[in-house]
């Protein structure tokens, strides 16, 4: 079974991460599947907007910690985490979030241009609980989307907020009833798709290129930090503790 499914609905490409038994955790198969889905969206002129969602009532629990422990990469070279977070997508992307958008799941949503979420959805960056940082855009993008102290609370506590609170913070465009996020996102996509594709692409390009510090510089700096972090004992401990369902024992090494 494919880890990522695509479905054409008019000019919208509905992209679904389909590993509900892992809460749609992102392993290498999901990352390559999402990259292929974005290629499908970009290469077909009849497709105007992408909607990214997850199967089984959950968006994504982020990096597949067990696959990562086994040495699997959740990223695609040049395209970032999940094949999405550093990808250059010229067409609008809408995240349709039900259930959990944790860690890399939240970061996939932050990589989208609009976010539709069920009120009971949960958005959080628990990386620090695992000895990691939110390196798929969380540390870089979230402080650009919400005020400093709120971003720091997400990043330093690792605690989630629900979809209603995320909307209050300005992170969510539409709050829906449970089970309605994808349908509302598809309707929103149809509205976007009625506008001029080149104009939409121009808006995206300008907004991204003028957004404070160039992200490529920020990501490059972060990569050096991540290299050292990934060599630490505590990162293995954090991921191992999660996989073994126990509290981590930090050594600071
Ligand atoms: N990586 C690998 N497996 C994961 C996973 C992840 N990120 N998130 C969930 N799973 C697996 C669980 O290990 C479990 O598998 P098992 O039944 O074989 O033990 C299954 O998915 C269901 O998860 P469970 O925790 O029982 O579901 P829940 O609905 O009670 O909780 C979450 C959902 C998302 C809150 C919880 O799974 C979680 O905290 N996941 C980790 C989030 C995270 O830390 N992401 C990465 C940050 S670096």
Short mmCIF file of C-alpha atoms and ligand atoms in Angstrom, two decimals:
data_model
loop_
_atom_site.label_atom_id
_atom_site.label_comp_id
_atom_site.label_asym_id
_atom_site.label_seq_id
_atom_site.Cartn_x
_atom_site.Cartn_y
_atom_site.Cartn_z
CA UNK A 1 0.00 0.00 0.00
CA UNK A 2 1.29 3.48 -0.84
CA UNK A 3 2.29 5.64 2.13
CA UNK A 4 0.89 8.67 0.28
CA UNK A 5 -2.26 8.73 -1.87
CA UNK A 6 -3.28 11.39 -4.35
CA UNK A 7 -6.74 12.12 -5.67
CA UNK A 8 -7.77 14.70 -8.26
CA UNK A 9 -10.87 16.67 -7.32
CA UNK A 10 -11.41 19.17 -10.14
CA UNK A 11 -8.29 21.34 -10.18
CA UNK A 12 -7.35 20.35 -6.63
CA UNK A 13 -4.89 17.59 -5.82
CA UNK A 14 -5.82 15.99 -2.49
CA UNK A 15 -2.64 14.52 -0.99
CA UNK A 16 -3.19 12.08 1.90
CA UNK A 17 -0.52 10.62 4.18
CA UNK A 18 -1.78 7.09 4.67
CA UNK A 19 -0.13 5.39 7.65
CA UNK A 20 -2.89 5.77 10.24
CA UNK A 21 -1.51 2.89 12.35
CA UNK A 22 1.51 5.14 13.10
CA UNK A 23 -0.57 8.34 13.31
CA UNK A 24 0.83 9.12 9.83
CA UNK A 25 4.40 9.35 11.11
CA UNK A 26 6.81 10.41 8.38
CA UNK A 27 9.29 7.75 7.27
CA UNK A 28 11.29 7.61 4.05
CA UNK A 29 8.32 6.22 2.08
CA UNK A 30 6.10 9.12 3.19
CA UNK A 31 8.81 11.64 2.32
CA UNK A 32 9.37 10.28 -1.19
CA UNK A 33 5.60 9.90 -1.65
CA UNK A 34 4.96 13.51 -0.69
CA UNK A 35 7.76 14.72 -2.96
CA UNK A 36 6.22 12.76 -5.85
CA UNK A 37 2.79 14.21 -5.05
CA UNK A 38 4.18 17.76 -5.15
CA UNK A 39 5.84 16.93 -8.49
CA UNK A 40 2.45 15.76 -9.77
CA UNK A 41 0.88 19.03 -8.59
CA UNK A 42 3.61 21.19 -10.12
CA UNK A 43 3.90 19.41 -13.46
CA UNK A 44 0.20 19.30 -14.39
CA UNK A 45 -1.19 22.65 -15.49
CA UNK A 46 -4.76 21.47 -14.85
CA UNK A 47 -3.96 21.18 -11.16
CA UNK A 48 -4.00 24.55 -9.39
CA UNK A 49 -3.97 23.90 -5.64
CA UNK A 50 -2.79 21.11 -3.35
CA UNK A 51 -4.58 20.05 -0.16
CA UNK A 52 -2.42 18.08 2.27
CA UNK A 53 -4.10 15.87 4.85
CA UNK A 54 -3.77 12.62 6.81
CA UNK A 55 -5.78 9.39 6.92
CA UNK A 56 -7.64 8.03 9.94
CA UNK A 57 -8.64 11.30 11.58
CA UNK A 58 -5.07 12.49 12.21
CA UNK A 59 -2.79 14.80 10.25
CA UNK A 60 0.68 13.53 11.26
CA UNK A 61 2.67 12.66 14.41
CA UNK A 62 5.80 13.95 12.69
CA UNK A 63 9.04 12.13 12.15
CA UNK A 64 8.75 8.36 12.45
CA UNK A 65 10.94 8.03 15.53
CA UNK A 66 11.26 4.26 15.20
CA UNK A 67 12.32 4.47 11.55
CA UNK A 68 14.75 7.26 12.44
CA UNK A 69 16.26 5.07 15.15
CA UNK A 70 16.79 2.42 12.48
CA UNK A 71 18.65 4.97 10.37
CA UNK A 72 15.88 5.92 7.95
CA UNK A 73 15.72 9.53 6.72
CA UNK A 74 12.40 11.39 6.94
CA UNK A 75 13.63 13.96 4.42
CA UNK A 76 14.38 14.31 0.73
CA UNK A 77 17.64 16.01 -0.30
CA UNK A 78 16.95 19.61 -1.30
CA UNK A 79 13.30 19.38 -0.27
CA UNK A 80 13.53 19.13 3.49
CA UNK A 81 11.51 17.16 6.01
CA UNK A 82 8.83 14.98 4.47
CA UNK A 83 9.92 16.17 1.01
CA UNK A 84 7.90 19.34 1.70
CA UNK A 85 9.35 21.81 4.23
CA UNK A 86 12.11 23.20 1.97
CA UNK A 87 10.46 22.37 -1.35
CA UNK A 88 9.82 25.21 -3.77
CA UNK A 89 6.17 24.82 -4.65
CA UNK A 90 4.79 27.51 -6.92
CA UNK A 91 1.12 26.51 -6.43
CA UNK A 92 -0.84 27.15 -3.23
CA UNK A 93 -0.87 24.43 -0.62
CA UNK A 94 -3.56 24.09 2.05
CA UNK A 95 -3.15 21.89 5.13
CA UNK A 96 -6.36 20.14 6.29
CA UNK A 97 -5.68 19.14 9.89
CA UNK A 98 -7.66 16.67 12.01
CA UNK A 99 -6.30 15.11 15.18
CA UNK A 100 -2.58 15.38 15.77
CA UNK A 101 -0.21 17.75 13.98
CA UNK A 102 2.83 17.07 16.12
CA UNK A 103 6.47 17.85 15.48
CA UNK A 104 7.08 17.40 11.78
CA UNK A 105 3.31 17.16 11.30
CA UNK A 106 2.91 20.73 12.54
CA UNK A 107 5.89 21.68 10.36
CA UNK A 108 4.22 20.23 7.25
CA UNK A 109 1.22 22.45 8.02
CA UNK A 110 3.52 25.48 8.54
CA UNK A 111 5.02 24.79 5.10
CA UNK A 112 1.54 25.19 3.61
CA UNK A 113 0.13 28.58 2.66
CA UNK A 114 -3.18 28.16 4.47
CA UNK A 115 -4.28 25.92 7.33
CA UNK A 116 -7.78 24.55 7.90
CA UNK A 117 -8.20 22.67 11.17
CA UNK A 118 -10.84 20.94 13.22
CA UNK A 119 -11.39 22.72 16.54
CA UNK A 120 -10.23 19.60 18.38
CA UNK A 121 -7.03 19.21 16.32
CA UNK A 122 -3.79 19.41 18.30
CA UNK A 123 -0.76 21.40 17.17
CA UNK A 124 2.53 20.95 19.01
CA UNK A 125 6.30 20.75 18.67
CA UNK A 126 7.36 18.02 21.14
CA UNK A 127 10.89 17.66 19.73
CA UNK A 128 12.54 18.95 22.94
CA UNK A 129 10.85 16.09 24.81
CA UNK A 130 12.81 13.70 22.56
CA UNK A 131 16.18 15.48 22.76
CA UNK A 132 15.62 17.12 19.37
CA UNK A 133 14.65 20.50 17.97
CA UNK A 134 11.92 21.30 15.45
CA UNK A 135 14.34 21.34 12.53
CA UNK A 136 11.74 20.99 9.77
CA UNK A 137 10.86 24.67 9.89
CA UNK A 138 9.36 24.89 13.42
CA UNK A 139 12.24 26.82 14.99
CA UNK A 140 12.58 29.05 11.93
CA UNK A 141 9.00 29.56 10.76
CA UNK A 142 6.91 29.60 13.92
CA UNK A 143 8.58 32.78 15.35
CA UNK A 144 7.73 34.45 12.04
CA UNK A 145 4.06 33.44 12.28
CA UNK A 146 3.19 34.15 15.93
CA UNK A 147 4.57 36.60 18.51
CA UNK A 148 7.94 35.72 20.05
CA UNK A 149 6.75 34.58 23.48
CA UNK A 150 4.05 32.33 22.03
CA UNK A 151 6.51 30.71 19.60
CA UNK A 152 8.97 30.19 22.44
CA UNK A 153 6.26 28.55 24.55
CA UNK A 154 5.55 26.03 21.76
CA UNK A 155 9.26 25.38 21.21
CA UNK A 156 10.43 25.23 24.84
CA UNK A 157 7.49 23.42 26.48
CA UNK A 158 6.68 21.05 23.62
CA UNK A 159 3.04 21.24 24.75
CA UNK A 160 0.24 21.30 22.13
CA UNK A 161 -2.71 23.66 21.68
CA UNK A 162 -6.01 22.81 20.04
CA UNK A 163 -7.28 24.07 16.69
CA UNK A 164 -9.44 26.78 18.26
CA UNK A 165 -6.48 28.19 20.21
CA UNK A 166 -4.26 27.91 17.11
CA UNK A 167 -6.84 30.00 15.27
CA UNK A 168 -6.82 32.61 18.07
CA UNK A 169 -3.03 32.78 17.65
CA UNK A 170 -3.43 33.45 13.94
CA UNK A 171 -2.11 30.08 12.78
CA UNK A 172 -5.35 28.71 11.33
CA UNK A 173 -7.52 30.17 8.56
CA UNK A 174 -10.71 28.15 9.15
CA UNK A 175 -11.85 26.14 12.17
CA UNK A 176 -14.18 23.25 11.37
CA UNK A 177 -16.24 20.55 13.04
CA UNK A 178 -14.51 17.20 13.51
CA UNK A 179 -14.19 15.37 10.20
CA UNK A 180 -14.83 18.47 8.09
CA UNK A 181 -11.31 19.88 7.61
CA UNK A 182 -10.60 18.26 4.23
CA UNK A 183 -13.99 19.24 2.77
CA UNK A 184 -13.60 22.84 3.93
CA UNK A 185 -10.01 22.95 2.60
CA UNK A 186 -11.15 21.63 -0.78
CA UNK A 187 -13.82 24.37 -0.96
CA UNK A 188 -11.17 26.95 -0.09
CA UNK A 189 -8.87 25.46 -2.74
CA UNK A 190 -11.63 25.86 -5.31
CA UNK A 191 -11.87 29.54 -4.41
CA UNK A 192 -8.10 29.98 -4.82
CA UNK A 193 -8.17 28.05 -8.08
CA UNK A 194 -10.64 30.52 -9.53
CA UNK A 195 -7.89 33.18 -9.39
CA UNK A 196 -5.12 33.63 -11.97
CA UNK A 197 -2.45 30.90 -11.58
CA UNK A 198 0.42 33.21 -12.54
CA UNK A 199 -0.82 35.82 -10.06
CA UNK A 200 -1.03 33.18 -7.33
CA UNK A 201 2.49 32.03 -8.18
CA UNK A 202 3.75 35.62 -8.16
CA UNK A 203 2.17 36.24 -4.73
CA UNK A 204 3.83 33.14 -3.34
CA UNK A 205 7.23 33.99 -4.80
CA UNK A 206 7.22 37.57 -3.51
CA UNK A 207 5.92 36.71 -0.04
CA UNK A 208 8.56 34.03 0.43
CA UNK A 209 11.50 35.91 -1.07
CA UNK A 210 10.92 38.98 1.09
CA UNK A 211 10.22 37.22 4.38
CA UNK A 212 12.95 38.52 6.71
CA UNK A 213 16.19 36.56 6.68
CA UNK A 214 16.55 34.21 3.72
CA UNK A 215 15.44 30.77 4.88
CA UNK A 216 18.29 29.04 3.05
CA UNK A 217 20.79 30.85 5.32
CA UNK A 218 18.79 29.99 8.42
CA UNK A 219 18.47 26.34 7.42
CA UNK A 220 22.20 26.10 6.64
CA UNK A 221 23.11 27.41 10.09
CA UNK A 222 20.63 25.08 11.72
CA UNK A 223 22.08 22.09 9.88
CA UNK A 224 25.48 22.58 11.60
CA UNK A 225 23.74 22.61 14.98
CA UNK A 226 21.72 19.56 14.06
CA UNK A 227 24.82 17.62 13.00
CA UNK A 228 26.30 18.03 16.49
CA UNK A 229 22.95 17.29 18.12
CA UNK A 230 22.42 14.15 16.08
CA UNK A 231 25.79 12.83 17.34
CA UNK A 232 24.77 13.25 21.00
CA UNK A 233 23.83 10.44 23.35
CA UNK A 234 20.70 12.26 24.49
CA UNK A 235 19.16 12.30 21.02
CA UNK A 236 19.33 8.51 20.91
CA UNK A 237 18.04 8.40 24.44
CA UNK A 238 15.10 10.61 23.58
CA UNK A 239 14.08 8.56 20.58
CA UNK A 240 14.76 5.25 22.33
CA UNK A 241 12.73 6.29 25.37
CA UNK A 242 9.82 7.18 23.14
CA UNK A 243 9.99 3.86 21.32
CA UNK A 244 10.16 2.01 24.65
CA UNK A 245 7.34 4.08 26.15
CA UNK A 246 9.38 5.21 29.17
CA UNK A 247 10.66 8.50 30.54
CA UNK A 248 14.04 9.52 29.06
CA UNK A 249 17.15 9.58 31.27
CA UNK A 250 19.12 12.63 30.15
CA UNK A 251 22.92 12.77 30.53
CA UNK A 252 23.54 16.12 28.89
CA UNK A 253 26.07 14.38 26.61
N1 LIG B 1 7.01 7.78 15.25
C1 LIG B 1 6.82 6.46 15.25
N2 LIG B 1 5.69 5.87 15.69
C2 LIG B 1 4.74 6.69 16.15
C3 LIG B 1 4.86 8.07 16.16
C4 LIG B 1 6.07 8.62 15.68
N3 LIG B 1 6.27 9.94 15.61
N4 LIG B 1 3.73 8.60 16.67
C5 LIG B 1 2.94 7.58 16.96
N5 LIG B 1 3.53 6.43 16.63
C6 LIG B 1 3.01 5.06 16.82
C7 LIG B 1 3.04 4.68 18.26
O1 LIG B 1 4.33 4.21 18.65
C8 LIG B 1 1.96 3.61 18.31
O2 LIG B 1 2.48 2.43 17.80
P1 LIG B 1 2.28 1.03 18.63
O3 LIG B 1 0.78 0.86 18.68
O4 LIG B 1 2.98 0.04 17.77
O5 LIG B 1 2.90 1.26 19.97
C9 LIG B 1 0.94 4.13 17.30
O6 LIG B 1 1.63 5.04 16.45
C10 LIG B 1 -0.20 4.88 17.94
O7 LIG B 1 0.36 5.88 18.79
P2 LIG B 1 -0.22 6.23 20.22
O8 LIG B 1 0.82 7.02 20.95
O9 LIG B 1 -0.73 5.00 20.87
O10 LIG B 1 -1.45 7.14 19.78
P3 LIG B 1 -2.18 8.29 20.59
O11 LIG B 1 -3.34 8.67 19.76
O12 LIG B 1 -2.41 7.89 22.01
O13 LIG B 1 -1.12 9.51 20.64
C11 LIG B 1 0.44 11.07 19.68
C12 LIG B 1 -0.80 10.20 19.45
C13 LIG B 1 0.75 11.71 18.33
C14 LIG B 1 0.16 12.14 20.72
C15 LIG B 1 1.61 10.20 20.18
O14 LIG B 1 1.70 9.04 19.38
C16 LIG B 1 2.94 10.90 20.13
O15 LIG B 1 3.25 11.68 21.02
N6 LIG B 1 3.73 10.64 19.08
C17 LIG B 1 5.08 11.17 18.97
C18 LIG B 1 5.07 12.59 18.51
C19 LIG B 1 6.49 13.04 18.31
O16 LIG B 1 7.25 13.09 19.24
N7 LIG B 1 6.84 13.34 17.06
C20 LIG B 1 8.19 13.52 16.65
C21 LIG B 1 8.86 14.66 17.27
S1 LIG B 1 10.58 14.63 16.87
#
